[in-house]
């Protein structure tokens, strides 16, 4: 299996581990390109990947300023949906769009694990670039 | 007079981050990430560059935008309430400028922000060459100058011209 196929299977496992609670996922590079995604909207991933990069970039500045160490995660809670961003090593970010009533603890548990697996795939020499 | 808000914008590879970094006396914030795709740059701005600088006795806050068109959604956010704009364009046409031209026109119209244009990377093209982009900027630009963003004195002069225009 290629690296990308491996990542896609991690994403699909993540979605089935919390059935009905994850609406989509995206893996973005640090500079805002889509590596792969399961978002449903046309062209949505490209737009979201850029925003993921900005959000992680600004979060990194904030943790630097406040001496909080390297950013691990960023959460955005909307009235209807939540968006969770997890650092996947130095090469990428896992973004998870969750339903408003999702079990956040469960999503974190699964997504953190997924982000670690994705991090090791992305840092492998054969990893895809965006 | 309270601090002026100046937006530093323009297409990718123009030298916006270098411009803001070089001018900033204190409180520099930048959000650069390593690039993954092809292209000449090794890092690119994904959020904003922010810095403060004193011109005469006027404090000026600089808001640098990202240049890549995928970060277009940020431009209007950063442009809101701008008093003026420094628009940098690479003379060697290192990147397409259509989206960022639309933005600066909007800024000039909606915020009534005067625009000074800095033409950068002129060392990479024959001296008489003027790009389409420069011609398209002509109607909205208060002034168009060649600058090297690495040269702090040139950057300061360009900004000071804009600041004095805004104060007078």
GROMACS .gro file of C-alpha atoms in nm:
model
  298
    1UNK     CA    1   0.000   0.000   0.000
    2UNK     CA    2   0.122   0.350  -0.076
    3UNK     CA    3   0.167   0.605   0.197
    4UNK     CA    4  -0.141   0.790   0.079
    5UNK     CA    5  -0.351   0.473   0.085
    6UNK     CA    6  -0.223   0.403   0.435
    7UNK     CA    7  -0.326   0.750   0.546
    8UNK     CA    8  -0.667   0.713   0.384
    9UNK     CA    9  -0.724   0.389   0.568
   10UNK     CA   10  -0.627   0.553   0.899
   11UNK     CA   11  -0.882   0.827   0.827
   12UNK     CA   12  -1.154   0.578   0.746
   13UNK     CA   13  -1.077   0.381   1.063
   14UNK     CA   14  -1.102   0.702   1.259
   15UNK     CA   15  -1.444   0.776   1.112
   16UNK     CA   16  -1.574   0.427   1.184
   17UNK     CA   17  -1.437   0.430   1.541
   18UNK     CA   18  -1.680   0.709   1.628
   19UNK     CA   19  -1.970   0.628   1.395
   20UNK     CA   20  -2.181   0.920   1.278
   21UNK     CA   21  -1.979   1.175   1.473
   22UNK     CA   22  -1.706   1.265   1.226
   23UNK     CA   23  -1.832   1.453   0.922
   24UNK     CA   24  -1.502   1.474   0.745
   25UNK     CA   25  -1.128   1.488   0.783
   26UNK     CA   26  -0.842   1.659   0.608
   27UNK     CA   27  -0.466   1.620   0.618
   28UNK     CA   28  -0.302   1.951   0.539
   29UNK     CA   29   0.063   2.035   0.494
   30UNK     CA   30   0.211   2.308   0.715
   31UNK     CA   31   0.201   2.552   0.425
   32UNK     CA   32  -0.166   2.491   0.352
   33UNK     CA   33  -0.197   2.227   0.080
   34UNK     CA   34  -0.430   1.927   0.091
   35UNK     CA   35  -0.248   1.597   0.128
   36UNK     CA   36  -0.570   1.396   0.142
   37UNK     CA   37  -0.924   1.447   0.272
   38UNK     CA   38  -1.269   1.302   0.323
   39UNK     CA   39  -1.460   1.630   0.323
   40UNK     CA   40  -1.777   1.624   0.119
   41UNK     CA   41  -1.803   1.971  -0.031
   42UNK     CA   42  -1.660   2.051  -0.374
   43UNK     CA   43  -1.331   2.237  -0.339
   44UNK     CA   44  -1.386   2.254   0.037
   45UNK     CA   45  -1.063   2.072   0.123
   46UNK     CA   46  -0.839   2.322  -0.061
   47UNK     CA   47  -1.001   2.612   0.122
   48UNK     CA   48  -0.998   2.437   0.458
   49UNK     CA   49  -0.634   2.323   0.424
   50UNK     CA   50  -0.524   2.686   0.387
   51UNK     CA   51  -0.724   2.779   0.696
   52UNK     CA   52  -0.578   2.486   0.888
   53UNK     CA   53  -0.228   2.614   0.808
   54UNK     CA   54  -0.317   2.966   0.921
   55UNK     CA   55  -0.480   2.844   1.242
   56UNK     CA   56  -0.184   2.622   1.330
   57UNK     CA   57   0.060   2.897   1.229
   58UNK     CA   58  -0.108   3.156   1.451
   59UNK     CA   59  -0.148   2.899   1.731
   60UNK     CA   60   0.226   2.834   1.712
   61UNK     CA   61   0.294   3.206   1.748
   62UNK     CA   62   0.065   3.214   2.049
   63UNK     CA   63   0.230   2.920   2.222
   64UNK     CA   64   0.571   3.078   2.149
   65UNK     CA   65   0.463   3.409   2.297
   66UNK     CA   66   0.316   3.246   2.606
   67UNK     CA   67   0.594   2.990   2.643
   68UNK     CA   68   0.350   2.704   2.607
   69UNK     CA   69   0.572   2.471   2.407
   70UNK     CA   70   0.495   2.319   2.072
   71UNK     CA   71   0.130   2.324   1.962
   72UNK     CA   72  -0.035   1.984   1.990
   73UNK     CA   73  -0.398   2.066   1.918
   74UNK     CA   74  -0.635   2.348   1.844
   75UNK     CA   75  -1.013   2.328   1.887
   76UNK     CA   76  -1.287   2.541   1.741
   77UNK     CA   77  -1.640   2.495   1.874
   78UNK     CA   78  -1.923   2.613   1.656
   79UNK     CA   79  -2.289   2.602   1.753
   80UNK     CA   80  -2.351   2.320   1.508
   81UNK     CA   81  -2.011   2.156   1.455
   82UNK     CA   82  -1.667   2.141   1.607
   83UNK     CA   83  -1.333   2.141   1.432
   84UNK     CA   84  -1.031   1.980   1.594
   85UNK     CA   85  -0.678   2.017   1.462
   86UNK     CA   86  -0.402   1.779   1.568
   87UNK     CA   87  -0.038   1.821   1.481
   88UNK     CA   88   0.082   1.520   1.281
   89UNK     CA   89   0.457   1.555   1.329
   90UNK     CA   90   0.649   1.827   1.153
   91UNK     CA   91   0.495   1.766   0.812
   92UNK     CA   92   0.121   1.783   0.850
   93UNK     CA   93  -0.193   1.854   1.046
   94UNK     CA   94  -0.498   1.632   1.091
   95UNK     CA   95  -0.824   1.827   1.085
   96UNK     CA   96  -1.143   1.660   1.208
   97UNK     CA   97  -1.489   1.807   1.155
   98UNK     CA   98  -1.722   1.663   1.420
   99UNK     CA   99  -2.095   1.685   1.478
  100UNK     CA  100  -2.215   1.923   1.747
  101UNK     CA  101  -2.319   1.639   1.977
  102UNK     CA  102  -2.005   1.430   1.925
  103UNK     CA  103  -1.830   1.257   2.212
  104UNK     CA  104  -1.530   1.487   2.225
  105UNK     CA  105  -1.328   1.266   2.459
  106UNK     CA  106  -1.366   0.970   2.226
  107UNK     CA  107  -1.276   1.176   1.921
  108UNK     CA  108  -0.963   1.309   2.090
  109UNK     CA  109  -0.860   0.958   2.194
  110UNK     CA  110  -0.895   0.819   1.840
  111UNK     CA  111  -0.768   1.125   1.655
  112UNK     CA  112  -0.453   1.166   1.865
  113UNK     CA  113  -0.360   0.810   1.788
  114UNK     CA  114  -0.437   0.859   1.419
  115UNK     CA  115  -0.229   1.179   1.410
  116UNK     CA  116   0.070   0.991   1.550
  117UNK     CA  117   0.041   0.716   1.292
  118UNK     CA  118   0.004   0.974   1.015
  119UNK     CA  119   0.305   1.164   1.148
  120UNK     CA  120   0.527   0.859   1.112
  121UNK     CA  121   0.395   0.789   0.761
  122UNK     CA  122   0.454   1.148   0.653
  123UNK     CA  123   0.806   1.159   0.788
  124UNK     CA  124   0.903   0.838   0.606
  125UNK     CA  125   1.137   0.896   0.308
  126UNK     CA  126   0.875   0.781   0.056
  127UNK     CA  127   0.608   1.018   0.189
  128UNK     CA  128   0.399   1.217  -0.061
  129UNK     CA  129   0.435   1.589  -0.084
  130UNK     CA  130   0.124   1.798  -0.124
  131UNK     CA  131  -0.304   6.083   1.607
  132UNK     CA  132  -0.351   5.718   1.698
  133UNK     CA  133  -0.147   5.445   1.532
  134UNK     CA  134  -0.192   5.408   1.158
  135UNK     CA  135  -0.280   5.069   1.018
  136UNK     CA  136  -0.085   4.992   0.704
  137UNK     CA  137  -0.145   4.671   0.513
  138UNK     CA  138   0.153   4.525   0.331
  139UNK     CA  139   0.017   4.315   0.047
  140UNK     CA  140   0.097   4.179  -0.296
  141UNK     CA  141   0.149   3.848  -0.473
  142UNK     CA  142   0.377   3.571  -0.350
  143UNK     CA  143   0.756   3.610  -0.364
  144UNK     CA  144   0.740   3.991  -0.360
  145UNK     CA  145   0.925   4.033  -0.030
  146UNK     CA  146   0.640   4.130   0.202
  147UNK     CA  147   0.771   3.942   0.504
  148UNK     CA  148   1.122   4.080   0.449
  149UNK     CA  149   0.974   4.430   0.425
  150UNK     CA  150   0.782   4.400   0.753
  151UNK     CA  151   1.070   4.229   0.934
  152UNK     CA  152   1.321   4.490   0.824
  153UNK     CA  153   1.107   4.783   0.934
  154UNK     CA  154   0.981   4.650   1.263
  155UNK     CA  155   1.127   4.810   1.575
  156UNK     CA  156   0.939   4.591   1.820
  157UNK     CA  157   0.677   4.322   1.853
  158UNK     CA  158   0.737   4.137   1.529
  159UNK     CA  159   0.501   3.847   1.471
  160UNK     CA  160   0.539   3.630   1.166
  161UNK     CA  161   0.381   3.301   1.066
  162UNK     CA  162   0.609   3.138   0.815
  163UNK     CA  163   0.598   2.772   0.731
  164UNK     CA  164   0.831   2.564   0.519
  165UNK     CA  165   0.703   2.523   0.165
  166UNK     CA  166   0.625   2.174   0.040
  167UNK     CA  167   0.550   2.238  -0.327
  168UNK     CA  168   0.778   2.347  -0.607
  169UNK     CA  169   0.883   2.709  -0.625
  170UNK     CA  170   1.173   2.932  -0.541
  171UNK     CA  171   1.089   3.007  -0.182
  172UNK     CA  172   1.179   2.791   0.113
  173UNK     CA  173   0.920   2.944   0.345
  174UNK     CA  174   0.584   3.109   0.294
  175UNK     CA  175   0.352   3.314   0.513
  176UNK     CA  176   0.040   3.123   0.617
  177UNK     CA  177  -0.108   3.380   0.854
  178UNK     CA  178   0.018   3.731   0.891
  179UNK     CA  179   0.323   3.941   0.960
  180UNK     CA  180   0.273   4.204   1.224
  181UNK     CA  181   0.507   4.473   1.342
  182UNK     CA  182   0.520   4.823   1.484
  183UNK     CA  183   0.740   5.104   1.362
  184UNK     CA  184   0.780   5.472   1.442
  185UNK     CA  185   0.791   5.715   1.148
  186UNK     CA  186   0.869   6.071   1.265
  187UNK     CA  187   0.649   6.085   1.575
  188UNK     CA  188   0.380   5.868   1.424
  189UNK     CA  189   0.336   5.508   1.531
  190UNK     CA  190   0.251   5.273   1.252
  191UNK     CA  191   0.131   4.914   1.272
  192UNK     CA  192   0.213   4.694   0.977
  193UNK     CA  193  -0.007   4.401   0.877
  194UNK     CA  194   0.157   4.181   0.616
  195UNK     CA  195  -0.074   3.946   0.426
  196UNK     CA  196   0.015   3.607   0.281
  197UNK     CA  197   0.076   3.620  -0.094
  198UNK     CA  198  -0.043   3.280  -0.210
  199UNK     CA  199  -0.395   3.291  -0.350
  200UNK     CA  200  -0.510   3.002  -0.130
  201UNK     CA  201  -0.486   3.243   0.164
  202UNK     CA  202  -0.707   3.498  -0.009
  203UNK     CA  203  -0.973   3.461   0.260
  204UNK     CA  204  -0.736   3.636   0.501
  205UNK     CA  205  -0.676   3.943   0.290
  206UNK     CA  206  -1.006   4.119   0.360
  207UNK     CA  207  -0.982   4.026   0.727
  208UNK     CA  208  -0.639   4.187   0.754
  209UNK     CA  209  -0.739   4.478   0.530
  210UNK     CA  210  -1.034   4.589   0.740
  211UNK     CA  211  -0.993   4.943   0.866
  212UNK     CA  212  -0.662   4.994   0.687
  213UNK     CA  213  -0.545   5.355   0.659
  214UNK     CA  214  -0.309   5.280   0.374
  215UNK     CA  215  -0.148   5.003   0.176
  216UNK     CA  216   0.203   4.918   0.067
  217UNK     CA  217   0.165   4.690  -0.233
  218UNK     CA  218   0.475   4.499  -0.338
  219UNK     CA  219   0.501   4.336  -0.680
  220UNK     CA  220   0.790   4.129  -0.812
  221UNK     CA  221   0.920   4.280  -1.137
  222UNK     CA  222   1.020   3.939  -1.268
  223UNK     CA  223   0.658   3.820  -1.250
  224UNK     CA  224   0.757   3.545  -1.008
  225UNK     CA  225   0.391   3.481  -0.939
  226UNK     CA  226   0.052   3.569  -1.082
  227UNK     CA  227  -0.102   3.876  -0.934
  228UNK     CA  228  -0.466   3.877  -1.050
  229UNK     CA  229  -0.626   3.790  -0.717
  230UNK     CA  230  -0.408   4.030  -0.522
  231UNK     CA  231  -0.479   4.310  -0.772
  232UNK     CA  232  -0.850   4.266  -0.712
  233UNK     CA  233  -0.786   4.288  -0.341
  234UNK     CA  234  -0.586   4.611  -0.359
  235UNK     CA  235  -0.851   4.770  -0.582
  236UNK     CA  236  -1.115   4.676  -0.327
  237UNK     CA  237  -0.902   4.815  -0.045
  238UNK     CA  238  -0.847   5.139  -0.231
  239UNK     CA  239  -1.218   5.174  -0.305
  240UNK     CA  240  -1.383   5.047   0.012
  241UNK     CA  241  -1.139   5.158   0.279
  242UNK     CA  242  -1.033   5.466   0.079
  243UNK     CA  243  -0.681   5.361   0.161
  244UNK     CA  244  -0.408   5.522  -0.049
  245UNK     CA  245  -0.172   5.273  -0.210
  246UNK     CA  246   0.202   5.300  -0.264
  247UNK     CA  247   0.356   5.039  -0.488
  248UNK     CA  248   0.703   4.897  -0.441
  249UNK     CA  249   0.838   4.711  -0.741
  250UNK     CA  250   1.080   4.446  -0.615
  251UNK     CA  251   1.325   4.200  -0.767
  252UNK     CA  252   1.416   4.455  -1.035
  253UNK     CA  253   1.772   4.320  -1.032
  254UNK     CA  254   1.633   4.010  -1.205
  255UNK     CA  255   1.490   4.181  -1.516
  256UNK     CA  256   1.618   4.426  -1.779
  257UNK     CA  257   1.586   4.779  -1.640
  258UNK     CA  258   1.341   4.918  -1.898
  259UNK     CA  259   1.096   4.636  -1.845
  260UNK     CA  260   0.767   4.730  -1.684
  261UNK     CA  261   0.518   4.456  -1.617
  262UNK     CA  262   0.148   4.445  -1.700
  263UNK     CA  263   0.090   4.442  -1.329
  264UNK     CA  264   0.259   4.779  -1.288
  265UNK     CA  265   0.044   4.925  -1.565
  266UNK     CA  266  -0.267   4.787  -1.403
  267UNK     CA  267  -0.164   4.944  -1.074
  268UNK     CA  268  -0.110   5.287  -1.228
  269UNK     CA  269  -0.472   5.413  -1.178
  270UNK     CA  270  -0.484   5.335  -0.807
  271UNK     CA  271  -0.124   5.394  -0.705
  272UNK     CA  272  -0.032   5.721  -0.540
  273UNK     CA  273   0.331   5.645  -0.610
  274UNK     CA  274   0.524   5.361  -0.772
  275UNK     CA  275   0.887   5.307  -0.678
  276UNK     CA  276   1.145   5.039  -0.725
  277UNK     CA  277   1.261   4.902  -0.393
  278UNK     CA  278   1.472   4.626  -0.251
  279UNK     CA  279   1.289   4.487   0.055
  280UNK     CA  280   1.625   4.385   0.200
  281UNK     CA  281   1.729   4.751   0.211
  282UNK     CA  282   1.577   4.895   0.530
  283UNK     CA  283   1.640   5.257   0.430
  284UNK     CA  284   1.450   5.217   0.102
  285UNK     CA  285   1.160   5.046   0.278
  286UNK     CA  286   1.147   5.318   0.539
  287UNK     CA  287   1.145   5.587   0.272
  288UNK     CA  288   0.854   5.424   0.088
  289UNK     CA  289   0.654   5.386   0.408
  290UNK     CA  290   0.740   5.738   0.528
  291UNK     CA  291   0.602   5.882   0.203
  292UNK     CA  292   0.272   5.707   0.265
  293UNK     CA  293   0.260   5.808   0.631
  294UNK     CA  294   0.321   6.176   0.549
  295UNK     CA  295   0.050   6.163   0.282
  296UNK     CA  296  -0.193   6.027   0.541
  297UNK     CA  297  -0.104   6.293   0.799
  298UNK     CA  298  -0.117   6.596   0.572
   0.00000   0.00000   0.00000
